[in-house]
């Protein structure tokens, strides 16, 4: 079955540590997105990529980094510069630009600070 | 500019109807509606494009009023499975490469 796989489901970060969240899709979608969701909040865009080897900052990119070396994969690194990383992270993908086609979401990664 | 959703929360009895609104201060290009259950991924419901169209999916439908820059989601004869948080995501006419999401409307359907 086609879909988006995020791993791990739960992740704990120590002070000063970088951690990487995985996102893989087998839907053959061109566009991929990373969102952050805090309790009681909507989705805030961290980074998005519309083609391989190209990505753009979203609204809250500071303290995060991404790469898009393969169409199927869009990993997100939460760096030590992100001082408040505790949140639910969602990866999504879509055909085209994602504003006139549906975005398909993974099951999310819940990140906490140790 | 983040769209404003109203109401913030709704409690229904099974079989009752509800309307959730999503308003923007900027000209809209498209409006997406998703439902998210606690701790799960958002699930796509429907997309509306500017042009004032209305869409339906089973007992859930939506409209897009271009003049008011507003979309409304209609839930009729609600079922227990409709419970969750409903989010609208909007793309503005001047920046139609990404969605901006509302804060969500929490819907609880009780027996």
Tab-separated table of C-alpha atoms in Angstrom:
chain	number	residue	atom	x	y	z
A	1	UNK	CA	0.000	0.000	0.000
A	2	UNK	CA	1.196	3.487	-0.816
A	3	UNK	CA	1.702	5.952	1.964
A	4	UNK	CA	4.002	8.037	4.091
A	5	UNK	CA	6.124	6.510	6.822
A	6	UNK	CA	7.522	8.585	9.644
A	7	UNK	CA	9.974	7.229	12.172
A	8	UNK	CA	10.473	7.024	15.018
A	9	UNK	CA	7.029	7.443	16.569
A	10	UNK	CA	8.550	8.859	19.770
A	11	UNK	CA	11.924	10.581	20.138
A	12	UNK	CA	13.751	12.095	23.059
A	13	UNK	CA	16.428	14.737	22.718
A	14	UNK	CA	19.139	15.660	25.175
A	15	UNK	CA	20.419	19.195	25.604
A	16	UNK	CA	22.796	20.219	22.829
A	17	UNK	CA	21.917	17.231	20.692
A	18	UNK	CA	20.796	17.178	17.074
A	19	UNK	CA	18.138	14.629	16.173
A	20	UNK	CA	16.822	13.540	12.778
A	21	UNK	CA	13.241	12.613	11.980
A	22	UNK	CA	12.690	10.329	9.031
A	23	UNK	CA	9.986	10.721	6.374
A	24	UNK	CA	9.643	8.335	3.436
A	25	UNK	CA	6.860	8.197	0.841
A	26	UNK	CA	6.097	5.720	-1.922
A	27	UNK	CA	3.298	7.726	-3.507
A	28	UNK	CA	5.563	9.149	-6.214
A	29	UNK	CA	4.680	12.644	-5.008
A	30	UNK	CA	6.845	15.557	-6.029
A	31	UNK	CA	6.145	17.835	-3.065
A	32	UNK	CA	6.911	17.109	0.580
A	33	UNK	CA	6.341	19.153	3.730
A	34	UNK	CA	7.290	19.273	7.387
A	35	UNK	CA	4.862	20.722	9.923
A	36	UNK	CA	5.085	21.316	13.640
A	37	UNK	CA	1.974	21.020	15.810
A	38	UNK	CA	1.829	22.239	19.400
A	39	UNK	CA	-1.066	21.384	21.753
A	40	UNK	CA	-4.208	23.246	20.818
A	41	UNK	CA	-2.523	24.771	17.796
A	42	UNK	CA	-2.799	24.419	14.075
A	43	UNK	CA	-0.067	23.196	11.778
A	44	UNK	CA	2.932	25.459	11.222
A	45	UNK	CA	5.111	24.923	8.167
A	46	UNK	CA	8.804	24.316	8.842
A	47	UNK	CA	10.174	23.471	5.383
A	48	UNK	CA	8.800	22.310	2.073
A	49	UNK	CA	10.272	20.851	-1.093
A	50	UNK	CA	8.668	20.717	-4.506
A	51	UNK	CA	11.430	18.884	-6.358
A	52	UNK	CA	14.529	16.880	-5.548
A	53	UNK	CA	17.552	18.925	-4.426
A	54	UNK	CA	15.413	21.998	-3.787
A	55	UNK	CA	13.595	23.150	-0.646
A	56	UNK	CA	12.255	26.364	0.858
A	57	UNK	CA	11.898	27.678	4.378
A	58	UNK	CA	8.453	27.791	5.823
A	59	UNK	CA	7.214	30.042	8.607
A	60	UNK	CA	9.286	28.573	11.467
A	61	UNK	CA	12.500	27.234	9.887
A	62	UNK	CA	14.926	28.536	12.517
A	63	UNK	CA	16.632	25.679	14.369
A	64	UNK	CA	15.700	23.100	11.739
A	65	UNK	CA	17.368	21.752	8.600
A	66	UNK	CA	16.271	19.417	5.795
A	67	UNK	CA	17.613	17.667	2.716
A	68	UNK	CA	15.907	16.263	-0.376
A	69	UNK	CA	18.412	14.014	-2.103
A	70	UNK	CA	15.799	11.494	-3.218
A	71	UNK	CA	12.194	11.962	-4.310
A	72	UNK	CA	11.020	9.486	-1.689
A	73	UNK	CA	12.806	10.931	1.315
A	74	UNK	CA	12.676	14.255	3.190
A	75	UNK	CA	14.435	13.983	6.587
A	76	UNK	CA	14.172	16.777	9.143
A	77	UNK	CA	16.984	17.559	11.573
A	78	UNK	CA	16.105	19.378	14.776
A	79	UNK	CA	19.294	21.141	15.773
A	80	UNK	CA	20.471	22.270	19.189
A	81	UNK	CA	19.615	25.810	18.083
A	82	UNK	CA	15.911	24.932	18.401
A	83	UNK	CA	15.404	25.744	22.070
A	84	UNK	CA	11.834	24.536	22.345
A	85	UNK	CA	11.620	21.390	20.215
A	86	UNK	CA	8.900	19.568	22.160
A	87	UNK	CA	6.050	19.102	19.684
A	88	UNK	CA	4.279	16.713	17.338
A	89	UNK	CA	5.988	16.699	13.928
A	90	UNK	CA	4.041	15.795	10.818
A	91	UNK	CA	5.381	15.053	7.366
A	92	UNK	CA	3.128	15.349	4.326
A	93	UNK	CA	3.359	14.919	0.584
A	94	UNK	CA	1.311	15.894	-2.435
A	95	UNK	CA	1.335	15.922	-6.191
A	96	UNK	CA	2.009	19.325	-7.654
A	97	UNK	CA	2.160	22.310	-5.333
A	98	UNK	CA	-0.139	20.937	-2.667
A	99	UNK	CA	-2.543	23.867	-2.694
A	100	UNK	CA	-4.929	22.412	-5.257
A	101	UNK	CA	-4.220	18.755	-4.478
A	102	UNK	CA	-4.650	16.973	-1.136
A	103	UNK	CA	-1.751	16.666	1.248
A	104	UNK	CA	-1.256	13.143	2.591
A	105	UNK	CA	0.140	12.931	6.109
A	106	UNK	CA	2.307	10.456	7.955
A	107	UNK	CA	1.425	9.308	11.479
A	108	UNK	CA	3.788	11.811	13.068
A	109	UNK	CA	6.760	11.828	15.433
A	110	UNK	CA	6.378	13.083	18.978
A	111	UNK	CA	9.586	14.769	20.136
A	112	UNK	CA	10.338	15.517	23.776
A	113	UNK	CA	13.289	16.913	25.703
A	114	UNK	CA	14.988	14.679	28.266
B	1	UNK	CA	-2.258	35.644	7.517
B	2	UNK	CA	-3.743	32.807	9.548
B	3	UNK	CA	-7.386	31.978	8.770
B	4	UNK	CA	-9.847	32.281	11.637
B	5	UNK	CA	-12.021	29.287	12.435
B	6	UNK	CA	-15.299	29.476	14.337
B	7	UNK	CA	-16.576	28.171	16.599
B	8	UNK	CA	-13.585	26.959	18.610
B	9	UNK	CA	-15.517	23.987	19.943
B	10	UNK	CA	-18.833	22.245	19.327
B	11	UNK	CA	-20.636	19.527	21.254
B	12	UNK	CA	-23.364	17.616	19.446
B	13	UNK	CA	-25.679	14.731	20.059
B	14	UNK	CA	-25.619	12.029	17.418
B	15	UNK	CA	-27.821	13.033	14.491
B	16	UNK	CA	-27.489	16.810	14.981
B	17	UNK	CA	-25.998	19.196	12.426
B	18	UNK	CA	-23.056	21.591	12.694
B	19	UNK	CA	-21.412	24.333	10.652
B	20	UNK	CA	-17.743	25.272	10.942
B	21	UNK	CA	-16.490	28.476	9.360
B	22	UNK	CA	-13.064	29.458	8.071
B	23	UNK	CA	-12.428	33.128	7.271
B	24	UNK	CA	-9.462	34.912	5.777
B	25	UNK	CA	-8.531	38.578	5.543
B	26	UNK	CA	-6.811	37.968	2.202
B	27	UNK	CA	-8.137	36.847	-1.182
B	28	UNK	CA	-8.297	33.076	-1.213
B	29	UNK	CA	-7.071	30.745	-3.921
B	30	UNK	CA	-8.055	27.469	-2.302
B	31	UNK	CA	-9.418	26.094	0.968
B	32	UNK	CA	-8.638	22.623	2.323
B	33	UNK	CA	-10.559	20.834	5.060
B	34	UNK	CA	-9.054	18.066	7.215
B	35	UNK	CA	-10.149	16.149	10.300
B	36	UNK	CA	-7.668	15.041	12.947
B	37	UNK	CA	-8.345	12.634	15.773
B	38	UNK	CA	-6.245	12.937	18.914
B	39	UNK	CA	-2.661	11.808	18.383
B	40	UNK	CA	-3.275	10.861	14.759
B	41	UNK	CA	-2.496	12.353	11.368
B	42	UNK	CA	-4.927	14.789	9.738
B	43	UNK	CA	-7.197	13.129	7.190
B	44	UNK	CA	-8.190	14.931	4.003
B	45	UNK	CA	-11.888	15.794	3.579
B	46	UNK	CA	-12.110	18.117	0.579
B	47	UNK	CA	-10.598	21.024	-1.345
B	48	UNK	CA	-12.479	24.026	-2.690
B	49	UNK	CA	-11.052	26.346	-5.308
B	50	UNK	CA	-12.027	29.953	-5.874
B	51	UNK	CA	-15.140	30.135	-7.978
B	52	UNK	CA	-17.670	29.646	-5.215
B	53	UNK	CA	-18.123	25.942	-5.732
B	54	UNK	CA	-19.717	23.640	-3.232
B	55	UNK	CA	-18.608	20.083	-2.653
B	56	UNK	CA	-20.076	17.156	-0.820
B	57	UNK	CA	-18.843	13.890	0.570
B	58	UNK	CA	-21.481	11.658	2.124
B	59	UNK	CA	-23.061	13.870	4.812
B	60	UNK	CA	-20.199	16.362	4.901
B	61	UNK	CA	-20.210	19.241	2.451
B	62	UNK	CA	-18.511	22.609	2.104
B	63	UNK	CA	-18.955	25.908	0.342
B	64	UNK	CA	-16.572	28.671	-0.668
B	65	UNK	CA	-17.788	32.268	-0.688
B	66	UNK	CA	-15.186	34.196	-2.648
B	67	UNK	CA	-16.679	37.617	-1.859
B	68	UNK	CA	-16.604	36.998	1.875
B	69	UNK	CA	-13.260	35.132	1.703
B	70	UNK	CA	-14.891	32.409	3.735
B	71	UNK	CA	-15.500	28.698	3.569
B	72	UNK	CA	-18.044	26.762	5.591
B	73	UNK	CA	-18.031	23.051	6.398
B	74	UNK	CA	-21.466	21.463	6.904
B	75	UNK	CA	-21.829	18.288	8.938
B	76	UNK	CA	-25.315	16.834	8.743
B	77	UNK	CA	-26.834	14.008	10.790
B	78	UNK	CA	-23.583	13.726	12.721
B	79	UNK	CA	-22.167	10.340	13.636
B	80	UNK	CA	-19.886	9.384	16.519
B	81	UNK	CA	-17.050	8.965	14.010
B	82	UNK	CA	-17.240	12.669	13.158
B	83	UNK	CA	-15.618	13.563	16.476
B	84	UNK	CA	-12.206	15.199	16.186
B	85	UNK	CA	-10.603	18.516	15.398
B	86	UNK	CA	-11.379	20.086	12.044
B	87	UNK	CA	-8.739	22.257	10.406
B	88	UNK	CA	-8.980	24.498	7.410
B	89	UNK	CA	-5.875	25.291	5.383
B	90	UNK	CA	-5.912	28.240	3.019
B	91	UNK	CA	-3.776	29.324	0.095
B	92	UNK	CA	-3.852	33.019	-0.679
B	93	UNK	CA	-4.147	34.397	-4.183
B	94	UNK	CA	-0.823	36.214	-3.786
B	95	UNK	CA	1.048	33.178	-2.426
B	96	UNK	CA	-0.439	29.958	-3.704
B	97	UNK	CA	2.510	27.699	-3.046
B	98	UNK	CA	1.754	26.784	0.546
B	99	UNK	CA	-1.123	26.406	2.958
B	100	UNK	CA	-1.692	28.396	6.134
B	101	UNK	CA	-3.700	26.556	8.737
B	102	UNK	CA	-6.364	27.698	11.175
B	103	UNK	CA	-6.243	26.782	14.872
B	104	UNK	CA	-8.923	24.143	14.482
B	105	UNK	CA	-12.466	23.491	15.695
B	106	UNK	CA	-12.942	20.706	18.218
B	107	UNK	CA	-16.081	18.661	17.551
B	108	UNK	CA	-17.444	16.115	20.016
B	109	UNK	CA	-20.396	13.932	19.046
B	110	UNK	CA	-22.064	12.190	21.960
B	111	UNK	CA	-24.550	9.291	21.856
